[in-house]
Tab-separated table of C-alpha atoms and ligand atoms in Angstrom:
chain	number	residue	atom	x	y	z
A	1	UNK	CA	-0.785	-27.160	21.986
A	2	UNK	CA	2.265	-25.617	21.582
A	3	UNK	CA	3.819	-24.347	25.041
A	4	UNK	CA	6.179	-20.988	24.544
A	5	UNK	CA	7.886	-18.391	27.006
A	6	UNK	CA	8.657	-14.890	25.761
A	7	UNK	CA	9.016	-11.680	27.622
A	8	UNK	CA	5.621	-9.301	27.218
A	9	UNK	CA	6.076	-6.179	28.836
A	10	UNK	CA	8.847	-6.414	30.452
A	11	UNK	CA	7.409	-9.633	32.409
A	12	UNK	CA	8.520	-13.094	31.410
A	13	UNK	CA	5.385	-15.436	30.449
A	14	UNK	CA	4.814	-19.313	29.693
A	15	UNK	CA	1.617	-20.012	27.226
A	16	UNK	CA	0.560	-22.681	25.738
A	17	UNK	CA	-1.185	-21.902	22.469
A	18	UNK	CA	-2.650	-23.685	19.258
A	19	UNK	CA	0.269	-23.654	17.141
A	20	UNK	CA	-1.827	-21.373	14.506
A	21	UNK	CA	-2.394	-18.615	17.114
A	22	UNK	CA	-1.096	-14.985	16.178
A	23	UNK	CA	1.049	-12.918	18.084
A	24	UNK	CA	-2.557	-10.604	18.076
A	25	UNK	CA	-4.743	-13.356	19.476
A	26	UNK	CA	-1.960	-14.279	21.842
A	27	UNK	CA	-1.680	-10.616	23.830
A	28	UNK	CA	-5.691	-10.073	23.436
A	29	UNK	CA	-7.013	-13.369	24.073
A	30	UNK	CA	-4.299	-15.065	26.275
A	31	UNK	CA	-3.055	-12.171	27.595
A	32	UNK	CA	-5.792	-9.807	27.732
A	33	UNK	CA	-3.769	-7.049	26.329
A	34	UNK	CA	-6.588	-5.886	24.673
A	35	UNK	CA	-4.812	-2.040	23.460
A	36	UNK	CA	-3.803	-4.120	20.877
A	37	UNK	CA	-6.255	-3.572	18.438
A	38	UNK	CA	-7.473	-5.984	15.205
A	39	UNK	CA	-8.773	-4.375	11.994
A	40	UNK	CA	-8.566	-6.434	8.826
A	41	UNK	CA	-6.469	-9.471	10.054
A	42	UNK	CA	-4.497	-9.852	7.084
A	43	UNK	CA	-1.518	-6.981	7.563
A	44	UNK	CA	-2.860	-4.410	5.185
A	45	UNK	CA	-4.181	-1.584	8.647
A	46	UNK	CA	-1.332	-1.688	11.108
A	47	UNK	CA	-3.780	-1.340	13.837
A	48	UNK	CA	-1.991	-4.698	15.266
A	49	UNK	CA	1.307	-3.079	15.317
A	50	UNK	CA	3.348	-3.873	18.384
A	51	UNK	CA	6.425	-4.226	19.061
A	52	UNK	CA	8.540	-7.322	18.595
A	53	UNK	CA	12.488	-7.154	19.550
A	54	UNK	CA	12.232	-3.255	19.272
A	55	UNK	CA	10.565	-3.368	15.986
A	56	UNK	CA	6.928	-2.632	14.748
A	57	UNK	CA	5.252	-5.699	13.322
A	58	UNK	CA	2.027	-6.289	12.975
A	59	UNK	CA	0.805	-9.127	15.322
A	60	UNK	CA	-2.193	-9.943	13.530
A	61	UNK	CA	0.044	-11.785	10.516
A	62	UNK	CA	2.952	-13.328	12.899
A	63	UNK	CA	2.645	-16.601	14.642
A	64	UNK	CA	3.009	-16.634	18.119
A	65	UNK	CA	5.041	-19.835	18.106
A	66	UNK	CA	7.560	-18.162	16.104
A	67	UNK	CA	8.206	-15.486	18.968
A	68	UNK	CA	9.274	-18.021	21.218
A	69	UNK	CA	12.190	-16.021	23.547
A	70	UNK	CA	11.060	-12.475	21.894
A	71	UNK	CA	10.390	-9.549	23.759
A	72	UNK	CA	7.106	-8.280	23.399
A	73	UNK	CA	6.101	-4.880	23.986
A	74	UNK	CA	2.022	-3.657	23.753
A	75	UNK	CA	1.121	-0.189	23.970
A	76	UNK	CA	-0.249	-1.113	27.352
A	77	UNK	CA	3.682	-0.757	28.259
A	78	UNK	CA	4.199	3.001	27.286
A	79	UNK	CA	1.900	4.082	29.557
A	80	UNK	CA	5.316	6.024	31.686
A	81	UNK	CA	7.302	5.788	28.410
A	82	UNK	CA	8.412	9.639	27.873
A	83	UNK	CA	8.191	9.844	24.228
A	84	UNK	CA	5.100	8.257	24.384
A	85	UNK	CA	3.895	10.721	27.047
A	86	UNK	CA	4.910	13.299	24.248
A	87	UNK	CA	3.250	11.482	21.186
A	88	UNK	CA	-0.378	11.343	23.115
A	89	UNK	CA	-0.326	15.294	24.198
A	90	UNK	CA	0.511	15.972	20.386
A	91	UNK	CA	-1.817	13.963	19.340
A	92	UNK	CA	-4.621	15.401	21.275
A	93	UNK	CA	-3.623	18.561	20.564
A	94	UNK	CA	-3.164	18.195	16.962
A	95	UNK	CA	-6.755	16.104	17.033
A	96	UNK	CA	-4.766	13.126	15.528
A	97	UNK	CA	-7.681	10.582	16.315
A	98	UNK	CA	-11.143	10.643	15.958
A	99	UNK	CA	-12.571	7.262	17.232
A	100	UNK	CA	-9.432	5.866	17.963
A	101	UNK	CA	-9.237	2.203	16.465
A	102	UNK	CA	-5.886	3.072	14.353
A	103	UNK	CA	-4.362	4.943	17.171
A	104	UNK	CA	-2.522	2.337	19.331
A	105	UNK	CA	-0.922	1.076	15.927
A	106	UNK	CA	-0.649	5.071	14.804
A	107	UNK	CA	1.490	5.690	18.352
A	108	UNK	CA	3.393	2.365	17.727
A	109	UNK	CA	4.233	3.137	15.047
A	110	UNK	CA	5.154	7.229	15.249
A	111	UNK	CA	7.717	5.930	18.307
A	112	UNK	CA	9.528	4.234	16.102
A	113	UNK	CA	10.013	6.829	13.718
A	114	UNK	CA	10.732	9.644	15.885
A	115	UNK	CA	13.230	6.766	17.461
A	116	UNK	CA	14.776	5.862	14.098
A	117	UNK	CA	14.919	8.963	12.272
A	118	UNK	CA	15.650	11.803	14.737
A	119	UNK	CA	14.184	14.156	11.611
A	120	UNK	CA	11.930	13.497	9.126
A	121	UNK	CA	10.048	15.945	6.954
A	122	UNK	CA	6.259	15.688	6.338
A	123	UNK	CA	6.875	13.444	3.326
A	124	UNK	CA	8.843	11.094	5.165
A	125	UNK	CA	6.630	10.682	8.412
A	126	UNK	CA	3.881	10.197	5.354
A	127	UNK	CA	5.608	7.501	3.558
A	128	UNK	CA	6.443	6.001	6.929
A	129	UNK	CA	3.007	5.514	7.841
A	130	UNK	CA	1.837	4.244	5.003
A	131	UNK	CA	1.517	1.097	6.797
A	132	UNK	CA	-0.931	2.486	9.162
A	133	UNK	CA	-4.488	3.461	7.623
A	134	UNK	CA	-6.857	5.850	9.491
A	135	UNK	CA	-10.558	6.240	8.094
A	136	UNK	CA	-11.565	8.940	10.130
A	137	UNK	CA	-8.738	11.599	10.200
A	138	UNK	CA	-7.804	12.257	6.772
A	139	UNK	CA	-3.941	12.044	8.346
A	140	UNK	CA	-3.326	15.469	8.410
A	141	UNK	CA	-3.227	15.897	11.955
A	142	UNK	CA	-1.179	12.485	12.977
A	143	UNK	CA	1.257	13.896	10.717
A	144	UNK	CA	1.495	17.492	12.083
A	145	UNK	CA	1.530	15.719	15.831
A	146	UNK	CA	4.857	13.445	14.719
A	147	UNK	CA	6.446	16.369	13.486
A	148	UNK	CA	5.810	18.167	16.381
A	149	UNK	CA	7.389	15.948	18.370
A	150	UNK	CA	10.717	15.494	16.220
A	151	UNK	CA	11.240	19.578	16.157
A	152	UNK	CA	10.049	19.788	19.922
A	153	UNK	CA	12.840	17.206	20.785
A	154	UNK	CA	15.444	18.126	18.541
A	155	UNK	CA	18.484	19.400	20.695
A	156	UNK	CA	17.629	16.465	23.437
A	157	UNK	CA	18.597	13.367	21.442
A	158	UNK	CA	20.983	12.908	23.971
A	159	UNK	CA	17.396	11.460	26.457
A	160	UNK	CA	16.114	9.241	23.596
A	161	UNK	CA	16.155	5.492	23.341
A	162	UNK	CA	18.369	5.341	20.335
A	163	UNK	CA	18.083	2.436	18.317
A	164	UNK	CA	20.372	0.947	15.912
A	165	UNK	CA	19.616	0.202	11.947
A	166	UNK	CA	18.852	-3.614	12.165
A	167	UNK	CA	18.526	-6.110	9.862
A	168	UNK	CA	14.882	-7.392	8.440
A	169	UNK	CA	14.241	-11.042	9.576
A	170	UNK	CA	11.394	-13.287	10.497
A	171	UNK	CA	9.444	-11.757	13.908
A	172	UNK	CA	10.350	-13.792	17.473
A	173	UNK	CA	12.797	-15.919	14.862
A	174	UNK	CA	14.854	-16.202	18.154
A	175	UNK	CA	17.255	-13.953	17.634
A	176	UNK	CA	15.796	-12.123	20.742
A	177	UNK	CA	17.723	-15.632	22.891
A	178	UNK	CA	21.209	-14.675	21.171
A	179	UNK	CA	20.708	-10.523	21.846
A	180	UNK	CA	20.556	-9.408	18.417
A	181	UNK	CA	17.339	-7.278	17.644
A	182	UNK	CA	15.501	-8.446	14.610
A	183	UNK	CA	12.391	-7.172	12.927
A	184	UNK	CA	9.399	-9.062	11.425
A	185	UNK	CA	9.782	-8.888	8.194
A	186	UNK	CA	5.900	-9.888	7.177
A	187	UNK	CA	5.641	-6.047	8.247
A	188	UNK	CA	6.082	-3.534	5.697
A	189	UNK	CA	8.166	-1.999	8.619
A	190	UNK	CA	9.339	1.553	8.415
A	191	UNK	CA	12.601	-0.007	7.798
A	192	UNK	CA	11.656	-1.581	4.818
A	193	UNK	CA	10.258	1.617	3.282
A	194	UNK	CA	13.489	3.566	3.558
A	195	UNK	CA	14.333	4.771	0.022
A	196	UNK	CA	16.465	2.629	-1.330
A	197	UNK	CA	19.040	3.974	-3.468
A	198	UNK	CA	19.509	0.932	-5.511
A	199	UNK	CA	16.074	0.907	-6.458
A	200	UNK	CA	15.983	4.263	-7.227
A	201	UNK	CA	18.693	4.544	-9.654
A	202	UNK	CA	16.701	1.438	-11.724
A	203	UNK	CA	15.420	2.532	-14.559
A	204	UNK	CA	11.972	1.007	-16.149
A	205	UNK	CA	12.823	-1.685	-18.042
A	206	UNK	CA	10.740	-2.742	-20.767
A	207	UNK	CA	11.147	-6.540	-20.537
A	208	UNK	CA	8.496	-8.826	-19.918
A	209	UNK	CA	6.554	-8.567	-17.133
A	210	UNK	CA	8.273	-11.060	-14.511
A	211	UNK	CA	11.600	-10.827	-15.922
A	212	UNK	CA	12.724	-10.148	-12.875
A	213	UNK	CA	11.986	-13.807	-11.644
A	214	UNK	CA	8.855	-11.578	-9.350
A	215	UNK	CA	5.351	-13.709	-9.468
A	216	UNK	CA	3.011	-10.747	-11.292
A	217	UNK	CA	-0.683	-10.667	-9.291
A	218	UNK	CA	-3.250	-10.691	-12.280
A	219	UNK	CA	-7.114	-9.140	-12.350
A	220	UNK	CA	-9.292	-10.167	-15.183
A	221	UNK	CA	-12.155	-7.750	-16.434
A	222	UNK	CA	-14.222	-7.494	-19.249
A	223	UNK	CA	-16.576	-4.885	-20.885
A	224	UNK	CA	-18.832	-4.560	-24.432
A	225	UNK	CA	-18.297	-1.405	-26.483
A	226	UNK	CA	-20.798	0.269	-28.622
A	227	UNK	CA	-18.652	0.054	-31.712
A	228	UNK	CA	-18.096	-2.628	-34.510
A	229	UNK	CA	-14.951	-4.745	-34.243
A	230	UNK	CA	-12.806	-3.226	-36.701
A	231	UNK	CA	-13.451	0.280	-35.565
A	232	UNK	CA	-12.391	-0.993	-31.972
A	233	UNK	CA	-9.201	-2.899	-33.265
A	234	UNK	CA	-7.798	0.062	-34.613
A	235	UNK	CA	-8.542	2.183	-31.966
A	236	UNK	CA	-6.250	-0.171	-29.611
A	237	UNK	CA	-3.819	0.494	-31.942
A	238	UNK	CA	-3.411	3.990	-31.794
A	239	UNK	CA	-1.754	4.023	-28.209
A	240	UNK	CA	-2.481	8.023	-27.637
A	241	UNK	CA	-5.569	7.893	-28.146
A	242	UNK	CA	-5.725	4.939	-25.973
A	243	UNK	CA	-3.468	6.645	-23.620
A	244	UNK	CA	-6.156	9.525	-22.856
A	245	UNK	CA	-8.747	7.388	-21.877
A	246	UNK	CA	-6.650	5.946	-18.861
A	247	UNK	CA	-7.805	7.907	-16.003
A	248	UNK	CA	-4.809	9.771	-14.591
A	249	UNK	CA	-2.207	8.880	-17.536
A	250	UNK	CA	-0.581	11.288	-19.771
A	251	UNK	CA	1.462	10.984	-22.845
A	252	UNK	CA	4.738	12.527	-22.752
A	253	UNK	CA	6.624	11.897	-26.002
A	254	UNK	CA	6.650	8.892	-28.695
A	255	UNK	CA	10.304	7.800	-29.660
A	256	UNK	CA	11.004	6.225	-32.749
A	257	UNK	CA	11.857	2.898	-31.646
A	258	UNK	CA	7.769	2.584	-30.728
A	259	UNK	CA	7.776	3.246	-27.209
A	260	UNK	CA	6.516	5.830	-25.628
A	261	UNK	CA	6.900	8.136	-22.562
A	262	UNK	CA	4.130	8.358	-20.064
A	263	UNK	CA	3.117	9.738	-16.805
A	264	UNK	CA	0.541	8.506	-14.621
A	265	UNK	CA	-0.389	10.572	-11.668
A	266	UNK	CA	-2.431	8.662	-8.452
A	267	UNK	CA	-3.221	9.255	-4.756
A	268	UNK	CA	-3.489	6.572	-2.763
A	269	UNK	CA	-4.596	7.197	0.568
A	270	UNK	CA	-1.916	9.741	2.387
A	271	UNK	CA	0.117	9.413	-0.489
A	272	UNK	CA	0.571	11.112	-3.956
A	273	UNK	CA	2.740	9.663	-6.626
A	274	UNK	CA	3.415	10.548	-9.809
A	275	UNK	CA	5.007	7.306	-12.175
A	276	UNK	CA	7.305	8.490	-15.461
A	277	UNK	CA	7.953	5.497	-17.112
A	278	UNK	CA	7.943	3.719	-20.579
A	279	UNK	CA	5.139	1.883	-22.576
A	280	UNK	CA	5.091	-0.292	-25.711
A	281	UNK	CA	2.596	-2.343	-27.276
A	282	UNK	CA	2.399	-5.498	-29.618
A	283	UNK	CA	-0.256	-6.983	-31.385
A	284	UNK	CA	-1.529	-9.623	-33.256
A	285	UNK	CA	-3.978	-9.179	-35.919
A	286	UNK	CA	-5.114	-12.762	-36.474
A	287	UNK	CA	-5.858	-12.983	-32.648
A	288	UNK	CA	-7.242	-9.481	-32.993
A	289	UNK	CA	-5.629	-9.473	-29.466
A	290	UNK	CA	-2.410	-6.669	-28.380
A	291	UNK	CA	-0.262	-6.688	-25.136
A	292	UNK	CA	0.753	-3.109	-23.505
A	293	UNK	CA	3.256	-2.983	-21.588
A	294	UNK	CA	4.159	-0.437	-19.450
A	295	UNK	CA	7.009	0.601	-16.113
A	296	UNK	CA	7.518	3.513	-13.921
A	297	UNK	CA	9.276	4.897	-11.435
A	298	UNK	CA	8.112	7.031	-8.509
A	299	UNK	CA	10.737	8.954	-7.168
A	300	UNK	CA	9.069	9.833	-3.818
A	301	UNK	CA	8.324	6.864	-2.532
A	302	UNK	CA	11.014	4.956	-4.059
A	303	UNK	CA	8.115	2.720	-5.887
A	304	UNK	CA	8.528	0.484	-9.137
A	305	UNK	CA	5.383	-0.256	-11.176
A	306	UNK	CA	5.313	-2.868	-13.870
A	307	UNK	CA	2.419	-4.062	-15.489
A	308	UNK	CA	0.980	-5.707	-18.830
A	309	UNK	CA	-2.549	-5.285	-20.260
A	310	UNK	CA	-3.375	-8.269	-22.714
A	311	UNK	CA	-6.509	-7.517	-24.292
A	312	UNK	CA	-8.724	-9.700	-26.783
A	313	UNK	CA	-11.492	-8.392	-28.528
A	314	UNK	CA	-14.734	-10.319	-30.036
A	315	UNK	CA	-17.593	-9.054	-31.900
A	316	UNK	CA	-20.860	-9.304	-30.141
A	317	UNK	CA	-23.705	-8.436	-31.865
A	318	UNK	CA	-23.110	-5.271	-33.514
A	319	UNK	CA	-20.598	-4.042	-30.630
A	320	UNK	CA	-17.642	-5.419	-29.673
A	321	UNK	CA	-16.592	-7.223	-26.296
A	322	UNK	CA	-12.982	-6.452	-24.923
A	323	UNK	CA	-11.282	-8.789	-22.595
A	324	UNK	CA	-8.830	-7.647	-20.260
A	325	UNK	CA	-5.992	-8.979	-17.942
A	326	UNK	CA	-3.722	-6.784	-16.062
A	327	UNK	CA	-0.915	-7.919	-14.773
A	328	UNK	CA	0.986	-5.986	-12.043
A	329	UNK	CA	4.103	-6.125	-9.796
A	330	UNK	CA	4.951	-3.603	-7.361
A	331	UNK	CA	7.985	-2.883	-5.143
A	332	UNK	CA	8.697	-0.048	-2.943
A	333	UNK	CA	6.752	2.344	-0.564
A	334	UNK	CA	3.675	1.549	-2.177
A	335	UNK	CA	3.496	-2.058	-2.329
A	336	UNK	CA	1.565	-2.747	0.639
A	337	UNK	CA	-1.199	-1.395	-1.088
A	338	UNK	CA	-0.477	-4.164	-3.981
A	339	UNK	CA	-3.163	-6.086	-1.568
A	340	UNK	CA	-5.637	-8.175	-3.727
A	341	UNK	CA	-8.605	-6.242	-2.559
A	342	UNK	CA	-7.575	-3.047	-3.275
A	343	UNK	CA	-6.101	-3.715	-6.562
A	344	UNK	CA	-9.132	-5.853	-7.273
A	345	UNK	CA	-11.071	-2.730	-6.521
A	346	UNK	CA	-8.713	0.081	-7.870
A	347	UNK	CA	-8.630	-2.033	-11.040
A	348	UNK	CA	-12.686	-2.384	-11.702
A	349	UNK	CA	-12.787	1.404	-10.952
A	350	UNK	CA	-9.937	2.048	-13.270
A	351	UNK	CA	-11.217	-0.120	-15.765
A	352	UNK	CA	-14.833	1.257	-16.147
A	353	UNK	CA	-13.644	4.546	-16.289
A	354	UNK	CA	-11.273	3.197	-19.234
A	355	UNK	CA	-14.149	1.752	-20.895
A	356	UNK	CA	-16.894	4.442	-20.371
A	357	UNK	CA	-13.863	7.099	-21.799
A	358	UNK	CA	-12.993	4.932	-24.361
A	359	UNK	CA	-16.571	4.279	-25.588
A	360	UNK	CA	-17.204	7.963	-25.746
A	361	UNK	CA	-14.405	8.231	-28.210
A	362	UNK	CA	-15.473	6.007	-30.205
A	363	UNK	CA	-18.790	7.818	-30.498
A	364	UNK	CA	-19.598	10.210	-33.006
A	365	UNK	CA	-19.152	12.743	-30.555
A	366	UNK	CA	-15.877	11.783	-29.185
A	367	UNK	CA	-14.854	11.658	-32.654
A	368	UNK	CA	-14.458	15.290	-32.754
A	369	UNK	CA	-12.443	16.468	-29.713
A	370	UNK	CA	-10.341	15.098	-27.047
A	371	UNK	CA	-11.547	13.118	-23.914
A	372	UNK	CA	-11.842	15.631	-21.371
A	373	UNK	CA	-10.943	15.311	-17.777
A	374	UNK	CA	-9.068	11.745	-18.380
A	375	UNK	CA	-6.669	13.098	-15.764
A	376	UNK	CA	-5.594	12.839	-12.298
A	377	UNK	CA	-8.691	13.949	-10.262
A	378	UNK	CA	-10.435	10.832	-12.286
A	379	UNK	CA	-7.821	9.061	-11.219
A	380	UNK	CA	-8.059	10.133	-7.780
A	381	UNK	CA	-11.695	9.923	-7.962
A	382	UNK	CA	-11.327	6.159	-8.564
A	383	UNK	CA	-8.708	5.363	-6.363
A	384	UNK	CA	-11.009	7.243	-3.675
A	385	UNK	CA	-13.952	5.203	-4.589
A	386	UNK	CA	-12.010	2.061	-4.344
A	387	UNK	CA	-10.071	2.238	-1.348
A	388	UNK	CA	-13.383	3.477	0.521
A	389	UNK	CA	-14.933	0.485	-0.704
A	390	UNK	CA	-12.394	-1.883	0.650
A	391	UNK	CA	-11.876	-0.068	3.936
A	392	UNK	CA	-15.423	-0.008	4.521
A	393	UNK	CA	-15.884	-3.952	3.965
A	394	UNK	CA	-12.556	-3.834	6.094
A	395	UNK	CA	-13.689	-2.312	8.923
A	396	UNK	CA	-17.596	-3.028	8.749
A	397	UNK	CA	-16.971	-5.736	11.930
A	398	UNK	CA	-13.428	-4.500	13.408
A	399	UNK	CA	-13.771	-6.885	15.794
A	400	UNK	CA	-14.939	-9.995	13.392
A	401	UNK	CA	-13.303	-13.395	14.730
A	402	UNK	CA	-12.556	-16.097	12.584
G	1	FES	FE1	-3.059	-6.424	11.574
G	1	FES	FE2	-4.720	-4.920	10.139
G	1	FES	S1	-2.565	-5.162	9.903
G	1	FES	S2	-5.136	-6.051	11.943
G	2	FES	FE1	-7.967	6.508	12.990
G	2	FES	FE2	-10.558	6.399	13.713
G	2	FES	S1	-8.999	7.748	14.466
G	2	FES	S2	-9.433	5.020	12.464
């Protein structure tokens, strides 16, 4: 046992605790601070967010040893807090929760940015919760109830609890013992999703996927096709055509050089992006096996996208079997959602889409017009299908232990 003292609501307190305890299972089970509530356990919800040092973190992913002389603060201590008192009217009267699980984290977290930001447009509030996932509300109304807050306040900043930018460092890392506030960084805090102006002036590069010294996450799939070999090798060779059958991407122009533009529109929870980036492709006709490579840029959310597709193809029987690997690296806004069961998910859906669209052009019919509908509400179709597949594994037992 590992014996720690940190300050939880404003009251100092001496545990002793396995040394793998979480800050969660520390304020619910030691603590009985039980407002904090657990979702999926593995940082991906934000219902766990609480506040460590003044900054959101989710407790559910930081060790409790590790917030030895923190301050702690649970939403069972904003019960008198003003600008909490604020956030819970608009929230009931924008009918910003439904069942409620999310909301603790939701309120947390909306503090902080009314706190931070002083303004924020609906966009912003959006890409600032994109840490916190509600399955019952659709957002809409947690959105309009932050917002309503900032305007309604603007002109008293003078009352608020103004914090200062800080620095992104390890949560409870003791900093808390030498005054200096620092954040857990295991959080994709709302600090961390500020748009970064560095990474938005990057521009796609076309090197190889990890060039940039990043460890790629990689999803194997496979799938038969209805079409001899040879018909199917040159078909991944014509990258337009290939292009079309990718839910949600478009072809924008083809340079010389063998590149091409492309655009590939998603929505991803509360969030819409659109990605303009660059793709290329080589191949190797021995192997009968290609890689396309491809990077984008979201403007909105600040969000990089890199990724590789190395294929292989095989005859089986009188059809043809096509191996796939993608290989991804996000960075950005939307790289929380870079978890491996989402993308794991988002990728299958993706992927038979892909091969359902590219079998039908392969068929006589498809032969003779353009894949229809290969666009964004596919796209958003899938992305729908998979995230409500992996929330509802995620929150089929809330409250599962261990
Ligand atoms: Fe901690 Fe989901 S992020 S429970
Ligand atoms: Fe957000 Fe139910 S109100 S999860």
């Amino acid at each position: 046992m590992s014996e720690l003292s940190l300050t939880v609501n404003g009251e100092k307190v001496t545990v002793a605790v396995e040394p793998r305890t979480s800050l969660a299972d520390l304020v619910r089970e030691n603590l009985n601070l039980t407002g904090t509530h657990l979702g999926c356990e593995q940082g991906v919800c934000g219902a766990c967010t609480i506040l460590v040092d003044g900054v959101p973190v989710r407790s559910c992913i930081g060790n409790a040893t590790a917030c030895d002389g923190a301050s702690v603060r649970t939403i069972e201590d904003f019960d008198a807090d003003p600008l909490m008192t604020e956030l819970r009217a608009a929230f009931n009267a924008h009918h910003a929760l439904q069942c409620g699980f999310c909301t603790p984290g939701m309120l947390v977290m909306a503090r902080d940015i009314v706190l931070r930001l002083g303004e924020a447009d609906e966009q912003r509030i959006r890409i600032e919760l994109a840490g916190n996932l509600c399955r019952c509300t659709g957002y809409s109304g947690i959105v309009k109830a932050i917002r309503w807050v900032i305007v309604a306040r603007q002109g008293a900043r003078g009352e608020l609890e103004q914090r200062p930018a800080l620095p992104l460092g390890p949560a409870g890392s003791g900093h808390a013992k030498t005054g200096t506030d620092v954040s857990g960084a295991t959080k994709a805090t709302a600090s961390s999703l500020r748009p970064d102006a560095e990474l938005a002036a990057r521009k796609p590069a076309p090197a190889p996927l990890g060039a940039s010294g990043k460890k790629a996450s990689a999803v194997r799939q496979s799938f038969l096709l209805d079409a001899p070999l040879p018909v199917v090798w040159q078909r991944f060779g014509e990258v337009p055509a290939m292009v079309r059958c990718i839910p949600g991407a478009s072809l924008v122009s083809e340079a010389a050089d063998g590149t091409y533009d492309i655009k590939m529109r998603i929505k991803m929870g509360p969030i819409g992006a659109e990605f303009a980036g660059t793709a290329s492709q080589r191949r190797d006709d021995a192997m009968m096996a290609g890689v396309i490579h491809g990077a984008g840029r979201d403007t909105k959310s600040a969000t990089l996208a890199e990724g590789e597709l190395n294929y292989r193809l095989t005859a089986e029987g009188e059809g043809t079997r096509v191996d796939i690997e993608v290989s991804y690296l996000l960075s950005g806004a939307l790289a929380q959602f870079a978890r491996a069961g989402i993308v794991t998910h988002f990728i299958g859906a993706i992927t038979a889409q892909f091969a359902a669209n590219l079998g039908r052009s392969l068929s006589p019919e498809g032969a003779v017009g353009p894949i229809e509908d290969a666009g964004e509400l596919r796209v958003a179709g899938s992305l729908g299908v998979a995230l409500k597949a992996w929330l509802s594994e995620l929150f089929r037992n809330p409250f599962r232990r261990g």
